[in-house]
Short mmCIF file of C-alpha atoms in Angstrom, two decimals:
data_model
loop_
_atom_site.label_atom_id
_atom_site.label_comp_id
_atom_site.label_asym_id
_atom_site.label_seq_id
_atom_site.Cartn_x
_atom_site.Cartn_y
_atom_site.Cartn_z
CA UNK A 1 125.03 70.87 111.73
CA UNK A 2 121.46 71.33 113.58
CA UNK A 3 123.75 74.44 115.65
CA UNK A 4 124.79 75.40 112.19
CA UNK A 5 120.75 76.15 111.64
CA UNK A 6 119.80 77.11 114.76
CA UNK A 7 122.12 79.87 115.54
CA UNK A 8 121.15 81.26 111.50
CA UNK A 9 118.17 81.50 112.58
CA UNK A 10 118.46 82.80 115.75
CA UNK A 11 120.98 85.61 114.53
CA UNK A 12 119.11 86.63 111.62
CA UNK A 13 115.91 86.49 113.84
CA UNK A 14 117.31 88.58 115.86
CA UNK A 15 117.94 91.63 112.98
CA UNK A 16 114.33 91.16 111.59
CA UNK A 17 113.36 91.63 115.68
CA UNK A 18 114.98 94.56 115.42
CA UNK A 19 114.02 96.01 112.18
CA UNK A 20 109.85 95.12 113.27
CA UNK A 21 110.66 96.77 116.61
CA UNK A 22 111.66 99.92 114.80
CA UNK A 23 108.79 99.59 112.40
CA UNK A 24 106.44 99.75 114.69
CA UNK A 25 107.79 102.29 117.75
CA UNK A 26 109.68 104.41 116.09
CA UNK A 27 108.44 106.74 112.78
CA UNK A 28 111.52 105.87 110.81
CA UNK A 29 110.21 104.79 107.59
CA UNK A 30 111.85 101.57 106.05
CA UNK A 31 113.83 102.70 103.56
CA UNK A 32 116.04 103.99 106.79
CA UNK A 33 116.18 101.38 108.52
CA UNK A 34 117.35 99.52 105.97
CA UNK A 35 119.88 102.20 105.57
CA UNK A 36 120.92 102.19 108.86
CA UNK A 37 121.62 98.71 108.70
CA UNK A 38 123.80 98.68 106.10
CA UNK A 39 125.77 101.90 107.82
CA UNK A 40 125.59 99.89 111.31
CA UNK A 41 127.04 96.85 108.96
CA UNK A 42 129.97 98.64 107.83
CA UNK A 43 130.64 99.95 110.95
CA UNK A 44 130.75 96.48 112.68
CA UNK A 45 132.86 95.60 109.68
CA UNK A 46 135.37 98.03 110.01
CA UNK A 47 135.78 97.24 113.90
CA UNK A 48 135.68 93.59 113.39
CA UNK A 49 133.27 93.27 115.71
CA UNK A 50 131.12 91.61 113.52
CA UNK A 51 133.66 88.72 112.81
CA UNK A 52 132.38 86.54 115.78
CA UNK A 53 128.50 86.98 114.83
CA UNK A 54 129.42 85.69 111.15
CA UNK A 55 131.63 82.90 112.39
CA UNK A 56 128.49 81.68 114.41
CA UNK A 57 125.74 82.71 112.54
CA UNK A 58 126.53 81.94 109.04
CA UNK A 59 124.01 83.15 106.40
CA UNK A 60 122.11 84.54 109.67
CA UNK A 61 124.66 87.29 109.76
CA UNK A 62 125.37 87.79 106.30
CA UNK A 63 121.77 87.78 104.63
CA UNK A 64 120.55 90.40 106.49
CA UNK A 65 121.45 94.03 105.06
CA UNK A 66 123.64 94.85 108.15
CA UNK A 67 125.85 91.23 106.07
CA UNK A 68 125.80 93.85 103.16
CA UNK A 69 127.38 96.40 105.09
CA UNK A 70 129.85 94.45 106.62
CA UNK A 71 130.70 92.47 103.01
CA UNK A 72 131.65 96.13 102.38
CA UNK A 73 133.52 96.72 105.12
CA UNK A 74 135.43 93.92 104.82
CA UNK A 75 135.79 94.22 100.97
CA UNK A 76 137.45 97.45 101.18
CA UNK A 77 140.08 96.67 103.63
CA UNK A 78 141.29 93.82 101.48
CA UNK A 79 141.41 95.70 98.92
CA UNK A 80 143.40 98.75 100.24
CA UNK A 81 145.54 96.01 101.32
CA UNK A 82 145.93 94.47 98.39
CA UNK A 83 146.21 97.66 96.02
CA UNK A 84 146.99 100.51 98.59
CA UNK A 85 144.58 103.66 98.80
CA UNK A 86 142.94 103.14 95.33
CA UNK A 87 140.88 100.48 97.21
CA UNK A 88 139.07 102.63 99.25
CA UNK A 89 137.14 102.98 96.16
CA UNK A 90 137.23 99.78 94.68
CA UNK A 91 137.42 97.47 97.51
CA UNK A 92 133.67 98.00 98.48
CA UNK A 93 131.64 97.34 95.33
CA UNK A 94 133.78 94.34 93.76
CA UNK A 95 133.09 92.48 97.35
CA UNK A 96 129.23 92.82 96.91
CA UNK A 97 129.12 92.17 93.55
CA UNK A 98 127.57 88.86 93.52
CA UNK A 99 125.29 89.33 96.18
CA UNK A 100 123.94 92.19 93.76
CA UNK A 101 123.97 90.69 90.67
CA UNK A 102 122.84 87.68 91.94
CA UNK A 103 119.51 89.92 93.76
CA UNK A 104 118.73 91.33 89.87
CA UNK A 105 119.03 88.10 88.24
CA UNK A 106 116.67 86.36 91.08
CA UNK A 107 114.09 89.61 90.53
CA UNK A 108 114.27 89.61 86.70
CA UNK A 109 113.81 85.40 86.43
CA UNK A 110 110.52 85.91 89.07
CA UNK A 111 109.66 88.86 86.95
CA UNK A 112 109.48 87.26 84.17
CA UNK A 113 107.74 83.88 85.42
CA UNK A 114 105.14 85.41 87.36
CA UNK A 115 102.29 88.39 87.14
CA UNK A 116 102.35 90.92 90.04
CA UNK A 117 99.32 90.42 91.96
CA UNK A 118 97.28 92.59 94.44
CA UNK A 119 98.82 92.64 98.24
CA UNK A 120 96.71 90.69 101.04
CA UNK A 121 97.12 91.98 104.05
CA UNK B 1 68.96 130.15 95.59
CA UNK B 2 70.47 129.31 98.69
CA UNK B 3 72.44 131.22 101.15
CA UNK B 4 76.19 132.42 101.79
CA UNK B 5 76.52 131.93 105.90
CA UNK B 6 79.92 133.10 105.74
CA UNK B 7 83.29 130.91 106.00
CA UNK B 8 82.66 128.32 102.93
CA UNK B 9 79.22 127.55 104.14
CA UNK B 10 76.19 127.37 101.65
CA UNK B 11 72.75 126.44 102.94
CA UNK B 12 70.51 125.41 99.72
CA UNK B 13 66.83 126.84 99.19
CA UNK B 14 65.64 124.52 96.61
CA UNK B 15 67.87 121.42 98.36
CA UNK B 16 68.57 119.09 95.54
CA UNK B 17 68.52 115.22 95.18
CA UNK B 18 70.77 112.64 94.99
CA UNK B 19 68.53 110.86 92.60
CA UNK B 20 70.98 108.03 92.12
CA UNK B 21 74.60 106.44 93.57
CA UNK B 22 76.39 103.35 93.32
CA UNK B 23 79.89 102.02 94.79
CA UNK B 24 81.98 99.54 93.08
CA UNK B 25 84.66 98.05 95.48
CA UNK B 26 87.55 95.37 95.12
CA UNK B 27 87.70 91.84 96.52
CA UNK B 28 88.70 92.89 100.20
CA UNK B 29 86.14 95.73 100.35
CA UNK B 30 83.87 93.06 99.54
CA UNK B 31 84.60 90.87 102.57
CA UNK B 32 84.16 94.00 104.62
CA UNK B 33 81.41 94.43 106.90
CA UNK B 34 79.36 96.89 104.45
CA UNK B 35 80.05 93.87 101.11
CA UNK B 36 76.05 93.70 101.20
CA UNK B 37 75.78 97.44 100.21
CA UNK B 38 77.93 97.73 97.52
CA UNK B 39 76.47 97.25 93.62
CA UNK B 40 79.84 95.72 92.42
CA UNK B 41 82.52 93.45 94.02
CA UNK B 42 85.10 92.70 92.04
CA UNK B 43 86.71 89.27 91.72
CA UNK B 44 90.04 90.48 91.34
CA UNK B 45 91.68 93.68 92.04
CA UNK B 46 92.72 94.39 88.32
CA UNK B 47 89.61 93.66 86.81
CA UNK B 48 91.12 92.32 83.67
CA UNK B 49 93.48 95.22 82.80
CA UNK B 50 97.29 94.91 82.35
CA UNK B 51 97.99 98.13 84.93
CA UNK B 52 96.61 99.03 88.22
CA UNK B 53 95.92 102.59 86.85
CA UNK B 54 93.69 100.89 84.27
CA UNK B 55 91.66 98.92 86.84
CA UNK B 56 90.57 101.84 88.89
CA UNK B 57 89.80 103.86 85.97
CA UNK B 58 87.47 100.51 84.91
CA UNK B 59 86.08 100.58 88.63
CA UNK B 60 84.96 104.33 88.43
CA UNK B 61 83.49 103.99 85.02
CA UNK B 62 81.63 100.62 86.68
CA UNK B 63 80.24 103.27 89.43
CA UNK B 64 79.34 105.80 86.87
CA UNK B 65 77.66 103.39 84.36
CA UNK B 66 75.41 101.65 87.51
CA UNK B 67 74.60 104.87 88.88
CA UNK B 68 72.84 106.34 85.39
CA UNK B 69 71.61 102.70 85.27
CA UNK B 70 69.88 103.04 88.33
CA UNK B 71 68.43 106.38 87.65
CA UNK B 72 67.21 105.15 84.31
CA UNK B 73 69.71 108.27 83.42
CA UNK B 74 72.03 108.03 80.02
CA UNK B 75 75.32 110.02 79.70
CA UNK B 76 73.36 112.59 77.23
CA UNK B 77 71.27 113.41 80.62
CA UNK B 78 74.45 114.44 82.19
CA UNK B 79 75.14 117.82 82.62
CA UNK B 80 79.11 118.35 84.07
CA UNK B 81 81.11 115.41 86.03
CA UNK B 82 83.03 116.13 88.62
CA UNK B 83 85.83 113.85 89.20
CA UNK B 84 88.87 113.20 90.72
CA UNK B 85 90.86 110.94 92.51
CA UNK B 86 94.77 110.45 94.13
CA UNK B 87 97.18 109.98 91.21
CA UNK B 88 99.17 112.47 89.66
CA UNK B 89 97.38 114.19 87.24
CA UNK B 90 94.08 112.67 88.42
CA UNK B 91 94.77 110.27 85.94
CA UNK B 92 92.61 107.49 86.39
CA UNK B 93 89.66 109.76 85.98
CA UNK B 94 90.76 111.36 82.90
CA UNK B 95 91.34 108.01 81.45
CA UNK B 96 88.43 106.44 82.45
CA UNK B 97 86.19 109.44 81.64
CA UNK B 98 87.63 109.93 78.35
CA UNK B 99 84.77 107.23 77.26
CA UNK B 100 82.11 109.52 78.07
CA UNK B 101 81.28 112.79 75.97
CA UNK B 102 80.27 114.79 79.29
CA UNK B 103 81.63 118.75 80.05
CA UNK B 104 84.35 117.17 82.72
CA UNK B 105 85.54 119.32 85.51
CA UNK B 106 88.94 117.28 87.29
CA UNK B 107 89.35 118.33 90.90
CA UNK B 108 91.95 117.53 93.39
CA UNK B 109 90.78 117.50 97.07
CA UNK B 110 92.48 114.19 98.00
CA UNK B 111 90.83 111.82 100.26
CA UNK B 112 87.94 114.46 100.42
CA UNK B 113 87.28 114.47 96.98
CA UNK B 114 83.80 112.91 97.48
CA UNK B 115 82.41 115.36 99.38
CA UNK B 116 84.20 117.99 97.36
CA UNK B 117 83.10 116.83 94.11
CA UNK B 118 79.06 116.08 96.03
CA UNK B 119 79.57 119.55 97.62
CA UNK B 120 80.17 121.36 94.07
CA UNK B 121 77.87 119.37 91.92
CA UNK B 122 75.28 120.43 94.10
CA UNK B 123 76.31 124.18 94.09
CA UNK B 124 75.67 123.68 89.96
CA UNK B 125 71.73 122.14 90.65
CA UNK B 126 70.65 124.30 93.47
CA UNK B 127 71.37 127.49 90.99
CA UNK B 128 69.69 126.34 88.22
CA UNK B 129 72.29 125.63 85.71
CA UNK B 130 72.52 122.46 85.59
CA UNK B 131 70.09 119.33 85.37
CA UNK B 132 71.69 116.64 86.52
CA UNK B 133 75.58 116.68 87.43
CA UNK B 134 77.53 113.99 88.89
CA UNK B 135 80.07 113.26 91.26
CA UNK B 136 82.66 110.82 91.25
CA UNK B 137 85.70 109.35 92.86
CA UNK B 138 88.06 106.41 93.42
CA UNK B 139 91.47 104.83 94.80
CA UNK B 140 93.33 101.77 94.46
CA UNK B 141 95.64 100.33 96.72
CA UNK B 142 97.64 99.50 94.14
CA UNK B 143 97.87 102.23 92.11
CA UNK B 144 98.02 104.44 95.53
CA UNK B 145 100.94 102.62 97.19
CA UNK B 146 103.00 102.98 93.75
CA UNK B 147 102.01 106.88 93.65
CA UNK B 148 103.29 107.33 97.43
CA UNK B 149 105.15 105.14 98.88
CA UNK B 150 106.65 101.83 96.80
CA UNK B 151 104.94 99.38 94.22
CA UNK B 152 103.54 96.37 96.03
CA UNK B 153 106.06 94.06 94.25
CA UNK B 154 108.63 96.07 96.56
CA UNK B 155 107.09 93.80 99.79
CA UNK B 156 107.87 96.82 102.25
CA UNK B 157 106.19 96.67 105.61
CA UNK B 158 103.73 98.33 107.01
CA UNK B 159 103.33 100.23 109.90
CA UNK B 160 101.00 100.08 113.08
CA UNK B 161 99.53 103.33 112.26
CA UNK B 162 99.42 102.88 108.76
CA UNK B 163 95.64 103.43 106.71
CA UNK B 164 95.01 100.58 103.97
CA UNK B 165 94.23 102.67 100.69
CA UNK B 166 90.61 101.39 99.84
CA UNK B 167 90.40 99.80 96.22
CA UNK B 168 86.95 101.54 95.36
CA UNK B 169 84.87 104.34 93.66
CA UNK B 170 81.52 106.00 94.83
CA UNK B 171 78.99 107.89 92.17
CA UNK B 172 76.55 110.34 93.05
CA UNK B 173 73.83 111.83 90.22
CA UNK B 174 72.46 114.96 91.58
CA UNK B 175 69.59 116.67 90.40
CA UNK B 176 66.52 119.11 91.18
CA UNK B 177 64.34 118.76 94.08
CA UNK B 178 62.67 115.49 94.01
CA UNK B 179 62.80 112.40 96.25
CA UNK B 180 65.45 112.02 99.50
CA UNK B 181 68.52 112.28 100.37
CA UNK B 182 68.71 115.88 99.76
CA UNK B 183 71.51 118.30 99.81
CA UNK B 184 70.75 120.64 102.16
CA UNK B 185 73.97 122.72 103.29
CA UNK B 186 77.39 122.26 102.47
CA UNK B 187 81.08 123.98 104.43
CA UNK B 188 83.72 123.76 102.02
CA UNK B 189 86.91 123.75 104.12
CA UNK B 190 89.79 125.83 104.38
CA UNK B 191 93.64 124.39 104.77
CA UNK B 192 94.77 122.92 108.15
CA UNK B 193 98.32 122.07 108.75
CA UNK B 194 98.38 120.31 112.05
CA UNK B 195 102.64 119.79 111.53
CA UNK B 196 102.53 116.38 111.45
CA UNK B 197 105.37 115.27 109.05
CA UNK B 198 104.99 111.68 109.52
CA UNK B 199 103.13 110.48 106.14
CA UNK B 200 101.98 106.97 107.60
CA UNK B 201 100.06 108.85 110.48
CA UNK B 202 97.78 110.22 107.85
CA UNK B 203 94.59 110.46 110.29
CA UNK B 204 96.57 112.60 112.81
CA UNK B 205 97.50 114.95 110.24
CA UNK B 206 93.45 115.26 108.87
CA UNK B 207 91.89 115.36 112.58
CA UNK B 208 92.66 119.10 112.90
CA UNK B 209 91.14 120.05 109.26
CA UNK B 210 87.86 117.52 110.37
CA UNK B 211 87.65 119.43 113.52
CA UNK B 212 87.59 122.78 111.63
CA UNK B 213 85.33 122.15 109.10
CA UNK B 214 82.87 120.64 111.58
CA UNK B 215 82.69 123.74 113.95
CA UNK B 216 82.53 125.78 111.21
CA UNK B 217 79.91 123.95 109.80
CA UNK B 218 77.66 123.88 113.59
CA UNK B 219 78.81 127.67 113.82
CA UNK B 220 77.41 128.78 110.37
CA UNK B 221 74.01 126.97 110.49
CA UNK B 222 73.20 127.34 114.33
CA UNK B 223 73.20 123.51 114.80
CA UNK B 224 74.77 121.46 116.81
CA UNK B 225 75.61 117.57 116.86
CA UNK B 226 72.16 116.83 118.30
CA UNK B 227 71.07 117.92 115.28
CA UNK B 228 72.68 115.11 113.54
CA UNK B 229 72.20 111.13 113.77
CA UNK B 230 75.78 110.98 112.06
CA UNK B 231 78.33 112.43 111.80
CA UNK B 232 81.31 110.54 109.44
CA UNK B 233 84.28 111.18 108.29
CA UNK B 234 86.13 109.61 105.46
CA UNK B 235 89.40 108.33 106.85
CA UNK B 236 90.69 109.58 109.98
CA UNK B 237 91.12 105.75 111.00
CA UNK B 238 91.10 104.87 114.69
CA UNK B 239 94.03 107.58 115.50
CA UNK B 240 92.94 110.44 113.64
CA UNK B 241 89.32 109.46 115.26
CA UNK B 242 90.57 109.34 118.82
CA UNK B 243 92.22 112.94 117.74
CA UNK B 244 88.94 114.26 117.05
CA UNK B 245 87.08 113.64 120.22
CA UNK B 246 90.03 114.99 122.24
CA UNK B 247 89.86 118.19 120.18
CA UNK B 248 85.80 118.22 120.76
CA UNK B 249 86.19 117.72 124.25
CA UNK B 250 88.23 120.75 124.93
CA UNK B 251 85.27 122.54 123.46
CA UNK B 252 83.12 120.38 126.38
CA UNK B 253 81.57 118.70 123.01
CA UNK B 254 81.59 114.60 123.10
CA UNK B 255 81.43 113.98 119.28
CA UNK B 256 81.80 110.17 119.93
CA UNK B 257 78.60 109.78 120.16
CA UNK B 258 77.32 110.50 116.77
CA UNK B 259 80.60 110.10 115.22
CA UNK B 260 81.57 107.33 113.03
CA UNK B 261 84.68 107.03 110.14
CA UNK B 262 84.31 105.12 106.81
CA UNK B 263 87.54 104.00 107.24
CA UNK B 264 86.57 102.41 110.53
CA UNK B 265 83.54 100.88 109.02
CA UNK B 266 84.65 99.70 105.25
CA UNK B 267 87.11 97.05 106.91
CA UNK B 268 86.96 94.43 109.63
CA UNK B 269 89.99 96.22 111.51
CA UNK B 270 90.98 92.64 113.63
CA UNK B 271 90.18 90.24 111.07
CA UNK B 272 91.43 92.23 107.91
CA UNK B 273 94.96 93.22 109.42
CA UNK B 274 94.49 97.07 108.09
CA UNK B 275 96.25 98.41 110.89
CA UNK B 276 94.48 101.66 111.91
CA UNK B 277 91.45 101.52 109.35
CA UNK B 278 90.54 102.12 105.34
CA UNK B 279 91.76 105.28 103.53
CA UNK B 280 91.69 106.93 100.36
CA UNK B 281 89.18 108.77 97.86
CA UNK B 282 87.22 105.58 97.23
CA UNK B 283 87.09 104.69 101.05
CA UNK B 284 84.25 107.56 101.70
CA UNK B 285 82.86 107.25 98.49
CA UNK B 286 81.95 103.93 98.72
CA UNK B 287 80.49 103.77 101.85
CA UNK B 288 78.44 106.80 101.13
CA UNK B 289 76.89 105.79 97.76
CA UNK B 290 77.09 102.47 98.99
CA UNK B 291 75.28 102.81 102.61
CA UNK B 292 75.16 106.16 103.60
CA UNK B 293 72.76 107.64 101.11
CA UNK B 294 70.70 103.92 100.72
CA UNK B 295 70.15 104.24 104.64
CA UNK B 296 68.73 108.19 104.34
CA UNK B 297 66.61 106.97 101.53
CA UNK B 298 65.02 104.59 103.76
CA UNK B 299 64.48 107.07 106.31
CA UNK B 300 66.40 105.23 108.89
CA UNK B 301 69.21 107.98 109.23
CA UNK B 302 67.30 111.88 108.71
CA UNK B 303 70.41 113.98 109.13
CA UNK B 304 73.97 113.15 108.50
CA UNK B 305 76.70 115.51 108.23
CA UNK B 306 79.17 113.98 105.68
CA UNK B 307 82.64 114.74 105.94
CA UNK B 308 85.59 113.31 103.84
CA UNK B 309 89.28 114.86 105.22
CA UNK B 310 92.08 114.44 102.34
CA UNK B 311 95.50 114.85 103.24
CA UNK B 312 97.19 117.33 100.52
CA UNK B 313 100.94 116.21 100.41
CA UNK B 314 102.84 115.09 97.74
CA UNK B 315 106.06 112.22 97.63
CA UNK B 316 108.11 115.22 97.11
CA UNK B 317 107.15 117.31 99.70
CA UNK B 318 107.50 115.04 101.98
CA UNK B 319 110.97 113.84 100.96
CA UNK B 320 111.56 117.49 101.49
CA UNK B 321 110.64 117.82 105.64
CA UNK B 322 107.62 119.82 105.01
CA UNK B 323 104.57 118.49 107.19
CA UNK B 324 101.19 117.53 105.55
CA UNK B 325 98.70 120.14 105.50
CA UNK B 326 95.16 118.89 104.96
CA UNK B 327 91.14 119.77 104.18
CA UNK B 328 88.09 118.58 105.16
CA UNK B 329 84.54 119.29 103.05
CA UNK B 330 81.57 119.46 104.95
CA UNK B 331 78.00 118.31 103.19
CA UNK B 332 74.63 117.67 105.32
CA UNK B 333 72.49 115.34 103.81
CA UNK B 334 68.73 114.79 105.24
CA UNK B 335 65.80 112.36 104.65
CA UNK B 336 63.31 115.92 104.62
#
């Protein structure tokens, strides 16, 4: 159970190392790196090659946006094999849905509880 | 009357006064180095209102009101305003100002907005028709980071290079000849588009526009920066800074030397965490009618050459892969 933890944390670590390292080298702006981890997700997905990292890593793998991608990924090919080619379209969304709608109802309940304040640092 | 020395540079005759100024800053301006020189610190960075619009809007109108305050001036004294600031529209002047029953002239010059709006009020004294005019600007971090780049509640990072919009406003009353600091010459700068396209490497994109309006400025009135005890920017930050020495020095010119940036000096860079310095209208305009103008008063700086750099780009044309072309406004301010 304490390897459970420990490799979540080291494999989601490990994608937030990455994402600062490209924050602060590189002059891609966050909005695509965030976008490239979702593409890099699906990509993994689609290969499988992400498989091994989620069996280990847990929520490490999957919280992170490049988990978004791959929920994708994976989403769609269950659904074209479930309902043929229409699932190309379907497949995708339907697999993410909670994570989504769980995401709006978690902003709109801290929304509503708190008042936005001024940022720190 | 003054003089027209060719390339946006005015020298002034009857050199008017800055009779009075104040700068009214948020809570982290106010654990800055300069927190002693500022009239008002606010407690909170919304200052009671329900947007962030509304609380700079309330922090200009709290530099206006404690500038006529301290010139014994009411708004009836008050010829034209000259305002501005970084949201569309200008917005938190207009709302702000709409308070005040004062001939208001909105102007757009970015980050160099103070010494745009200085720069022009003075042009209105020094000819004689007008009494007293003022100039005044602002930003908010809050309200800046919604207008270009994401809402704070968003929690995006920043980056290494990245300039922390300064939550303040400056106010400066000018009027006829009287007592120091006195207007003496002003450059008003032309567009400089260095091709930088990278909007959080703001200071980079400004250096080019700082170094223009500078030279220009030495060229035009036959001094150079011996002549001057300082000479600040408003936000090139410790990038755009290290830009502008390395475009002196292929003129053989070390500018370090008298050179300092209010965004450099508003913040505590290591112990605030604001990356590569302060930024924004309010950042120049605070330190100037906060320190600047207090320490040329007191005779302990006779000739500064004041000059705020604003960045001209919008969201949009950024999102569409044009680079941010900039301006820099020149104005020398003396003791004599």
């Amino acid at each position: 159970m304490f390897m459970d933890f420990l490799w979540a944390f080291i494999i989601g670590g490990l994608w937030c190392v990455i994402g600062q390292v490209l924050i602060d080298l590189t002059k891609l702006t966050p909005a695509r790196i965030l976008v490239s981890f979702v593409v890099l997700g699906v990509f993994l997905g689609a290969t499988r090659l992400y498989d091994p990292v989620v069996e280990l890593g847990g929520a490490g793998a999957t919280v992170p946006l490049v988990g978004f991608g791959y929920a994708l990924a994976k989403g769609v090919r269950l659904a074209v094999m479930r309902d043929g080619l229409i699932g190309i379209l379907t497949g995708g969304l339907t697999a993410a849905a909670c994570g989504i709608t769980a995401v709006m109802m978690f902003a709109l309940m801290v929304s509503l509880a708190f008042k936005r304040g001024d940022k720190m640092s | 009357m003054g003089n027209y020395l060719g390339q946006g540079t005015l020298s002034f005759y009857n050199a008017p006064s800055v009779t009075s100024y104040a700068a009214a800053v948020g809570p982290k301006e106010g654990e800055g180095p300069l927190a002693d020189c500022f009239d008002y610190i606010a407690e909170n960075a919304d200052l009671g209102e329900a947007t962030w619009e509304a609380s700079e809007s309330a922090l200009q109108k709290k530099a206006f009101r404690t500038a006529l305050q301290k010139g014994g001036l009411s708004e009836n004294d008050i010829s034209f305003i000259f305002a501005g600031d970084l949201l569309n529209q200008c917005t938190s002047s207009a709302y702000g100002l709409r308070d005040f029953s004062i001939p208001f002239i909105g102007l757009f010059g970015a980050c160099s907005t103070m010494a745009e709006s200085l720069a022009v009020a003075s042009v209105f004294v020094e000819s004689g028709l007008a009494n007293n005019a003022v100039a005044l600007t602002s930003s908010h971090f809050c309200a800046a980071e919604r207008q270009f780049r994401f809402p704070v509640n968003y929690g995006g990072q920043r980056t290494p290079t990245a300039q922390w919009t300064v939550t303040g406003a400056g106010c400066a009353v000018v009027s006829p000849h009287g007592q120091p600091p006195y207007v003496k010459a002003v450059t008003f700068g032309k567009i400089n588009d260095m091709g930088v396209k990278d909007a959080n490497n703001m200071g980079a994109a400004m250096s080019g526009a700082a170094y223009e309006t500078i030279s220009t400025h030495l060229a035009n009135t036959k001094t150079n920066i011996n002549s001057y005890d300082l000479i600040v920017t408003g936000d090139l930050g410790k990038v755009g800074s290290g830009l502008l020495f390395d475009l002196f020095n292929k003129d053989k010119v070390d500018i370090s030397k008298v050179h300092k940036d209010c965004g450099i000096m508003i913040y505590d860079l290591e112990g605030q965490d604001v990356h590569s310095g302060g930024s924004g209208c309010g950042c120049s305009a605070s330190v100037l009618c906060g320190y600047i103008l207090q320490e040329i008063a007191q005779l302990k700086l006779k000739n500064v050459l004041f000059v705020a750099t604003g960045a001209l780009m919008s969201p949009t044309m950024i999102q569409q892969g044009e680079s941010i072309p900039s301006v820099a406004h020149a104005v020398h301010i003396a003791a004599q």
